Coordinates of N, CA and C in Angstrom, one line a residue:
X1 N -31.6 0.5 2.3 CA -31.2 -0.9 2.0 C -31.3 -1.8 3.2
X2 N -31.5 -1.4 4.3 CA -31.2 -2.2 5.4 C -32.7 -2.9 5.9
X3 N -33.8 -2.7 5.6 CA -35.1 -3.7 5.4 C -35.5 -4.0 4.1
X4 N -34.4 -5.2 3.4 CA -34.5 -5.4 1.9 C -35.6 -7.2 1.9
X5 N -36.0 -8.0 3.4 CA -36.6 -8.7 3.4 C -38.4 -8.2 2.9
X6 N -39.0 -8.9 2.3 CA -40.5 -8.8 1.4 C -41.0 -8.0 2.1
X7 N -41.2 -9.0 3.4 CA -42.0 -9.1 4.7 C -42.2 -8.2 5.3
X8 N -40.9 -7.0 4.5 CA -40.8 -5.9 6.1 C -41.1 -4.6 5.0
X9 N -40.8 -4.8 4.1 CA -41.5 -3.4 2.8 C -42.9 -3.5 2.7
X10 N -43.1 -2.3 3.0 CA -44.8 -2.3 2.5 C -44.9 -2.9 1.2
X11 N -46.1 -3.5 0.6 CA -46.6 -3.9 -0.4 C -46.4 -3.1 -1.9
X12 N -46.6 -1.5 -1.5 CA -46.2 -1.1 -2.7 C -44.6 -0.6 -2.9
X13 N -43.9 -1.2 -1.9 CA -42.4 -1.2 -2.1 C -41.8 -2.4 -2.2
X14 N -42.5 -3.6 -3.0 CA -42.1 -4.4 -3.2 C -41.0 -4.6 -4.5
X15 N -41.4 -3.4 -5.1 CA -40.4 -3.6 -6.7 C -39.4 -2.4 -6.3
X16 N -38.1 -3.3 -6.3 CA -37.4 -2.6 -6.0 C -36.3 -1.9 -6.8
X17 N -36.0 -0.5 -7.4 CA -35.8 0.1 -8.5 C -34.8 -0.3 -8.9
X18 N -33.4 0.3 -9.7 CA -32.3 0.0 -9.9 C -31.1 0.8 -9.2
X19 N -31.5 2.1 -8.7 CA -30.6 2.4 -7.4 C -30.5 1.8 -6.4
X20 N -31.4 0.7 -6.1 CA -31.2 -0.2 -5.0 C -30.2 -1.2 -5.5
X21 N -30.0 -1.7 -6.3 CA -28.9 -2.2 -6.7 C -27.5 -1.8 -7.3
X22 N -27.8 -0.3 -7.3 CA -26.1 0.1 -7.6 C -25.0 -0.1 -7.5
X23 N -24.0 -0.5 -7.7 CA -22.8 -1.1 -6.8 C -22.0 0.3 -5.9
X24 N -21.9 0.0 -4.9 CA -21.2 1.4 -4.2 C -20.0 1.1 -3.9
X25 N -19.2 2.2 -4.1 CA -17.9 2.6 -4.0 C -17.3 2.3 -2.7
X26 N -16.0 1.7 -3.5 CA -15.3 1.2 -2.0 C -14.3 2.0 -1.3
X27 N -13.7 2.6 -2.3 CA -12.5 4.0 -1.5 C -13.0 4.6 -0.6
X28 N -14.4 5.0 -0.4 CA -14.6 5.8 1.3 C -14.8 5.0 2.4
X29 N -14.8 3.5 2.2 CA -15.2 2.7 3.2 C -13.8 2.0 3.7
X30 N -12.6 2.4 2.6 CA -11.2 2.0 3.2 C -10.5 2.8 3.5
X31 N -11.4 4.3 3.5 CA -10.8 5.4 4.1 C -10.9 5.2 5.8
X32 N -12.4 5.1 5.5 CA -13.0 5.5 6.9 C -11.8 4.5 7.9
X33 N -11.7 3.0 7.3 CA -11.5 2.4 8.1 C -9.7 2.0 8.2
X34 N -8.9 3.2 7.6 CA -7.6 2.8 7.4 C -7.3 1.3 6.9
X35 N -7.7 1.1 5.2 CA -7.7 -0.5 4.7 C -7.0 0.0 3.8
X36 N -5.5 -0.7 3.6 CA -4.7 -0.5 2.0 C -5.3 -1.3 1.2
X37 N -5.1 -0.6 -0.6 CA -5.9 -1.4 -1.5 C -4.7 -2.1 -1.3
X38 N -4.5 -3.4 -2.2 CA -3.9 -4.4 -2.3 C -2.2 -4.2 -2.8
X39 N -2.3 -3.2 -3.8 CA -1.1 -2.6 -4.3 C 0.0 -2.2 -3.3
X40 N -0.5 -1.3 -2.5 CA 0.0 -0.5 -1.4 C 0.3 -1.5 -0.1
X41 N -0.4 -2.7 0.2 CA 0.1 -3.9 0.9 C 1.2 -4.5 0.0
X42 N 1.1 -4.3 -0.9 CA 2.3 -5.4 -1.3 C 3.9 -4.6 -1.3
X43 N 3.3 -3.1 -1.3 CA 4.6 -2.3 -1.4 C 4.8 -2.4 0.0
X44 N 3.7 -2.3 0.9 CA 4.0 -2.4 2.6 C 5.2 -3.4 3.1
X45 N 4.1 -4.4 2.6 CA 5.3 -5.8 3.1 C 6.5 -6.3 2.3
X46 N 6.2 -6.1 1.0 CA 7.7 -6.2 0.6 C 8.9 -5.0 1.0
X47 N 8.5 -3.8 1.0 CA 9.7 -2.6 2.3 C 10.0 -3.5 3.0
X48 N 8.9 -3.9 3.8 CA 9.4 -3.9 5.5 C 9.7 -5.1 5.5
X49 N 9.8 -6.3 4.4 CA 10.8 -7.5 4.2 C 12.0 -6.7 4.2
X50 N 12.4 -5.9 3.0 CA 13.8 -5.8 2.8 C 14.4 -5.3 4.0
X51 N 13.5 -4.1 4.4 CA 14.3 -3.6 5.8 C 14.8 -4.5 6.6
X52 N 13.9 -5.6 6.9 CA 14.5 -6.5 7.9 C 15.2 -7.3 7.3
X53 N 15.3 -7.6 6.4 CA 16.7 -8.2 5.8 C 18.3 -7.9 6.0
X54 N 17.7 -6.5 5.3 CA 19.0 -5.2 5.5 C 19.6 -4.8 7.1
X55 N 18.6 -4.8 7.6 CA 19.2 -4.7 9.0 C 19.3 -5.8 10.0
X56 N 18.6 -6.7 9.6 CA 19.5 -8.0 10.2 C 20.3 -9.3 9.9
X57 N 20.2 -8.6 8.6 CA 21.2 -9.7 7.8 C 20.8 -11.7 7.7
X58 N 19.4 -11.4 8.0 CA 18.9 -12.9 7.7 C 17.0 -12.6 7.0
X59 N 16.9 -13.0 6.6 CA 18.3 -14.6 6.1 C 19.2 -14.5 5.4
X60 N 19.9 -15.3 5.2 CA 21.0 -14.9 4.3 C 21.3 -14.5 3.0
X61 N 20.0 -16.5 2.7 CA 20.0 -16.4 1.6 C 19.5 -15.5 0.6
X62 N 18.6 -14.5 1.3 CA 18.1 -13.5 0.7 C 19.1 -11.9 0.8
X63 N 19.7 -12.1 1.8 CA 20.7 -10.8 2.1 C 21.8 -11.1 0.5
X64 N 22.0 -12.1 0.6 CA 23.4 -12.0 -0.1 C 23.2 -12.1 -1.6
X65 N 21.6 -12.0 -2.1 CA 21.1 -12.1 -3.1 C 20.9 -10.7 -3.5
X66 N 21.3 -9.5 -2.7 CA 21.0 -8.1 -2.7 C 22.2 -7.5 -3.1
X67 N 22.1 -6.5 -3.9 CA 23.9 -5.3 -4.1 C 23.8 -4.5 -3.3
X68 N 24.5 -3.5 -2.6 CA 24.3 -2.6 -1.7 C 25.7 -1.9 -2.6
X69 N 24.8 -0.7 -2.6 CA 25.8 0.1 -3.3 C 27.0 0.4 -2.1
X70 N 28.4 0.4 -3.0 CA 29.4 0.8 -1.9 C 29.5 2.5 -1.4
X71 N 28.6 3.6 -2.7 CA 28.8 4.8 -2.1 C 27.7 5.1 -1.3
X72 N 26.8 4.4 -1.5 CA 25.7 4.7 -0.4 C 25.0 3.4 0.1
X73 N 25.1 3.1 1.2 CA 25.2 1.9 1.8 C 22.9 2.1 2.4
X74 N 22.6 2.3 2.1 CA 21.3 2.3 1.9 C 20.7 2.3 1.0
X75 N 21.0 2.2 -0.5 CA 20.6 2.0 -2.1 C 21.0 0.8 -2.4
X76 N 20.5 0.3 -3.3 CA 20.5 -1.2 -3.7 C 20.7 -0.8 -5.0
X77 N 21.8 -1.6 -5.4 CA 21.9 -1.6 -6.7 C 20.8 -2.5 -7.4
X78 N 20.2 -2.1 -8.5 CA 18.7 -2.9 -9.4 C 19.7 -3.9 -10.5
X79 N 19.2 -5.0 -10.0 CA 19.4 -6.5 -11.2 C 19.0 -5.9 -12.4
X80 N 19.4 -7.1 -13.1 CA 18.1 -6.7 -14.4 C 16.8 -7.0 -14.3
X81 N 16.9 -6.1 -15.3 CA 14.8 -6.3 -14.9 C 14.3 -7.5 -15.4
X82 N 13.5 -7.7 -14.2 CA 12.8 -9.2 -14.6 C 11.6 -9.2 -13.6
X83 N 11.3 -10.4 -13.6 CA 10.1 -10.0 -12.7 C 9.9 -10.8 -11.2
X84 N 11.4 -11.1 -10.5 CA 12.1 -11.7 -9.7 C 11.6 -10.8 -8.6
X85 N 11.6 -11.4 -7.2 CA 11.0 -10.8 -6.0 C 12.7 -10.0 -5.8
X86 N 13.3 -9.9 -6.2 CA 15.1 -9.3 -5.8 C 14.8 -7.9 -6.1
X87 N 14.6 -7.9 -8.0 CA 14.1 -6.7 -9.2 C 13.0 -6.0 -8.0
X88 N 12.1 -6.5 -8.2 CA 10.5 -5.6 -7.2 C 11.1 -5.1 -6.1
X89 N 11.6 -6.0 -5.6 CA 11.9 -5.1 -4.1 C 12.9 -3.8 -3.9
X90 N 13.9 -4.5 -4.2 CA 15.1 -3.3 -4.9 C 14.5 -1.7 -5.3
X91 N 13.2 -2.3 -6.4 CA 13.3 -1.0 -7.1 C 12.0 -0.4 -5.8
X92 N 11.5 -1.1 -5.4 CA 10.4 -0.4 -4.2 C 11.8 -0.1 -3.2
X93 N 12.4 -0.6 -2.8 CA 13.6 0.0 -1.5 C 14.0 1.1 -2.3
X94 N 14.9 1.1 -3.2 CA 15.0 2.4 -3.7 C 13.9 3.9 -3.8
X95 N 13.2 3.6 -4.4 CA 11.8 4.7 -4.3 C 11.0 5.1 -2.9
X96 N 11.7 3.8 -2.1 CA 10.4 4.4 -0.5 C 11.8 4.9 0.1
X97 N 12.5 4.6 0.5 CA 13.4 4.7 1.2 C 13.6 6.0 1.6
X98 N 14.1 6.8 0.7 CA 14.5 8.3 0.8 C 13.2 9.0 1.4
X99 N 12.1 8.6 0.8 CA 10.7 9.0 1.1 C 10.7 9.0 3.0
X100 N 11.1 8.2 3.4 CA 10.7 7.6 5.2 C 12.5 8.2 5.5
X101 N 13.2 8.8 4.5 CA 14.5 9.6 5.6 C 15.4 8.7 6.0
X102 N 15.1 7.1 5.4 CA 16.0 6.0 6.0 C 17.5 6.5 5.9
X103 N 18.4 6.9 6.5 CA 20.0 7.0 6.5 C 20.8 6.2 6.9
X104 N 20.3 5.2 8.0 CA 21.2 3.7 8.2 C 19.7 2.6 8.6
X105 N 20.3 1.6 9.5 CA 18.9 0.6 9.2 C 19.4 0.2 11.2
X106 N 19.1 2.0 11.8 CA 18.9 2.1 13.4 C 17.8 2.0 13.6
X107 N 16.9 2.6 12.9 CA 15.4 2.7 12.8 C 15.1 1.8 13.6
X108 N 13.6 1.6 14.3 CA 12.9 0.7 15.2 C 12.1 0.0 14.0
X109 N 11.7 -1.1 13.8 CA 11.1 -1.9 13.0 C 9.5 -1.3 13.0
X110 N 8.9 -1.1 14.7 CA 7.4 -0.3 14.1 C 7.1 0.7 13.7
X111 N 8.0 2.0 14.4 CA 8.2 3.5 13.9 C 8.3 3.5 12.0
X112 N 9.3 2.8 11.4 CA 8.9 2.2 9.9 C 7.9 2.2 9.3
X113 N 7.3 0.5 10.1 CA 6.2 0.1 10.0 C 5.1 1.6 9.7
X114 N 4.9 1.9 10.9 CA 3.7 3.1 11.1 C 4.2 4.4 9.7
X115 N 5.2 4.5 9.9 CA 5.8 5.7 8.7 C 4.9 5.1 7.2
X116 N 5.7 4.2 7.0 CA 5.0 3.8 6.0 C 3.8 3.9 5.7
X117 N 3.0 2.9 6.7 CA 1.2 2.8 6.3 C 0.6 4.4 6.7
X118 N 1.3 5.4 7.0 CA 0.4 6.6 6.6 C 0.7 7.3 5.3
X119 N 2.3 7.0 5.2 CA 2.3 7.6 3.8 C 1.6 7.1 2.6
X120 N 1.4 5.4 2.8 CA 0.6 4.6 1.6 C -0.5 4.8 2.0
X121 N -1.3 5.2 3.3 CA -2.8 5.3 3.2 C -3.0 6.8 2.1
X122 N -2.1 7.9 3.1 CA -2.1 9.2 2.0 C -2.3 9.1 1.2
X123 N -0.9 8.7 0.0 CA -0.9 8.4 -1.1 C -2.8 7.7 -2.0
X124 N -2.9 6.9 -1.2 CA -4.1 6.3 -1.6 C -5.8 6.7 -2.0
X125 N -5.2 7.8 -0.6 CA -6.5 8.8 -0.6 C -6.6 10.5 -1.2
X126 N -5.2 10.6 -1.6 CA -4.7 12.1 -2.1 C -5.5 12.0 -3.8
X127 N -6.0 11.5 -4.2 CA -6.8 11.8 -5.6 C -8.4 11.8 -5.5
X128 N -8.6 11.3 -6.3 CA -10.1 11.1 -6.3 C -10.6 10.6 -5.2
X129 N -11.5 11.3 -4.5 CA -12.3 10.5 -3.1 C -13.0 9.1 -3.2
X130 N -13.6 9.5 -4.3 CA -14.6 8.6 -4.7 C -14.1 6.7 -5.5
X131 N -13.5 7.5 -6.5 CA -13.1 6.2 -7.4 C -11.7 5.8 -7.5
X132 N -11.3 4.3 -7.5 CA -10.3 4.2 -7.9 C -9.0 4.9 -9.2
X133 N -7.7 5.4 -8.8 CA -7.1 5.6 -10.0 C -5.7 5.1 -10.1
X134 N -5.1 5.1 -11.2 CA -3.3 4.4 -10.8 C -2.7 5.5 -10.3
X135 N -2.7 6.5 -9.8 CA -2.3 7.5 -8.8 C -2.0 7.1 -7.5
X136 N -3.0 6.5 -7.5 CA -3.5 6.2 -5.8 C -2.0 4.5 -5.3
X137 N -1.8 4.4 -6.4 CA -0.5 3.1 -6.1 C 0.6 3.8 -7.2
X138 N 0.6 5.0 -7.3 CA 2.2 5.3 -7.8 C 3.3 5.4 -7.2
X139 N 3.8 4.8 -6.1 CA 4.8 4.9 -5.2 C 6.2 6.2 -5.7
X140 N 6.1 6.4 -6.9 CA 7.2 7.4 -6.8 C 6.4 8.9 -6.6
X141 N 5.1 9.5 -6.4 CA 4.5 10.0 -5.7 C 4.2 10.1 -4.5
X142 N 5.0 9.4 -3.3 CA 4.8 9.4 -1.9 C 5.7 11.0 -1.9
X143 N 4.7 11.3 -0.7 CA 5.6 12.6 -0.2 C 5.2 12.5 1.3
X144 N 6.6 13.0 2.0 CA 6.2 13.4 3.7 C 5.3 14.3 3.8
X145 N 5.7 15.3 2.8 CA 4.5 16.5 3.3 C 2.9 16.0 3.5
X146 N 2.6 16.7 5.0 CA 1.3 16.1 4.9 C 0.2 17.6 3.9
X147 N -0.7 16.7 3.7 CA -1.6 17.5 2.5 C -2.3 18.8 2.7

C-alpha cells in the first residue's frame, strides 16, 4: 500500500485489486499504541471527575449533588435512573471503585489516573484481538488480576 501513486506501479499494476482497498482493523493499532476506544475515555474521565470531586469537595455545586452513603463513605448512593451526568457517574464510581481498592480518597490523583487506564486498556484488549465487541467496554468486567 505504501507506493499507491500511478507513477510509481509498474504498468501492469496499475489495476488495483479489492484487497487493496479492504478496510483494516483498528484494535491492533490502539493496542500497539495504548489509545482507549471512546467508551473507556468516557468511563476514564468521568471516574477521575468524581474522584476529584469526592476528595476535594469542589465544586460544590457538583459535590452536594452526590449521596455518599453513611455506612460506607466511599459508595454513592444511585439517583433514579435517568440519563443525568449525577446517575452515569455514580453508577461508574460505584463499579470502578472497588475494582482500583479505593478505601478513602488519600489516593494521589496520578497513581488513580495510571490504575485506571491499564485496567481500561486491559479490559479493552482481553477479548477478541482483532475486532471490536461490547465486552471490551463492560466495565463490570474490570479485574486487577493481570491476564
Amino acid at each position: 500500500k505504501f507506493r499507491t501513486a500511478v507513477r510509481c506501479r509498474p504498468f501492469t499494476n496499475q489495476l488495483l485489486g479489492e484487497d487493496f482497498y479492504k478496510r483494516e482493523h483498528t484494535k491492533p493499532l490502539f493496542k500497539e499504541h495504548g489509545i482507549m476506544a471512546f467508551q473507556n475515555l468516557y468511563v476514564y474521565h468521568t471516574f477521575m471527575e468524581i474522584f476529584k470531586v469526592l476528595k476535594f469537595h469542589a465544586p460544590i455545586s457538583i459535590y452536594s449533588l452526590l449521596s455518599i452513603s453513611e455506612r460506607k463513605p466511599t459508595t454513592l448512593i444511585i439517583p433514579f435512573p435517568s440519563n443525568s451526568f449525577i446517575y452515569r457517574a455514580s453508577s461508574i464510581w460505584n463499579t470502578t471503585a472497588p475494582k482500583l481498592n479505593i478505601t478513602d480518597y488519600s489516593f494521589v490523583c496520578s497513581s488513580v489516573k495510571n490504575k485506571l487506564k491499564s485496567l481500561l486498556l486491559r479490559l479493552q484488549h482481553k477479548n477478541n484481538p482483532i475486532s471490536w465487541t461490547s465486552a471490551d467496554h463492560d466495565i463490570s468486567k474490570l479485574s486487577n488480576r493481570s491476564p
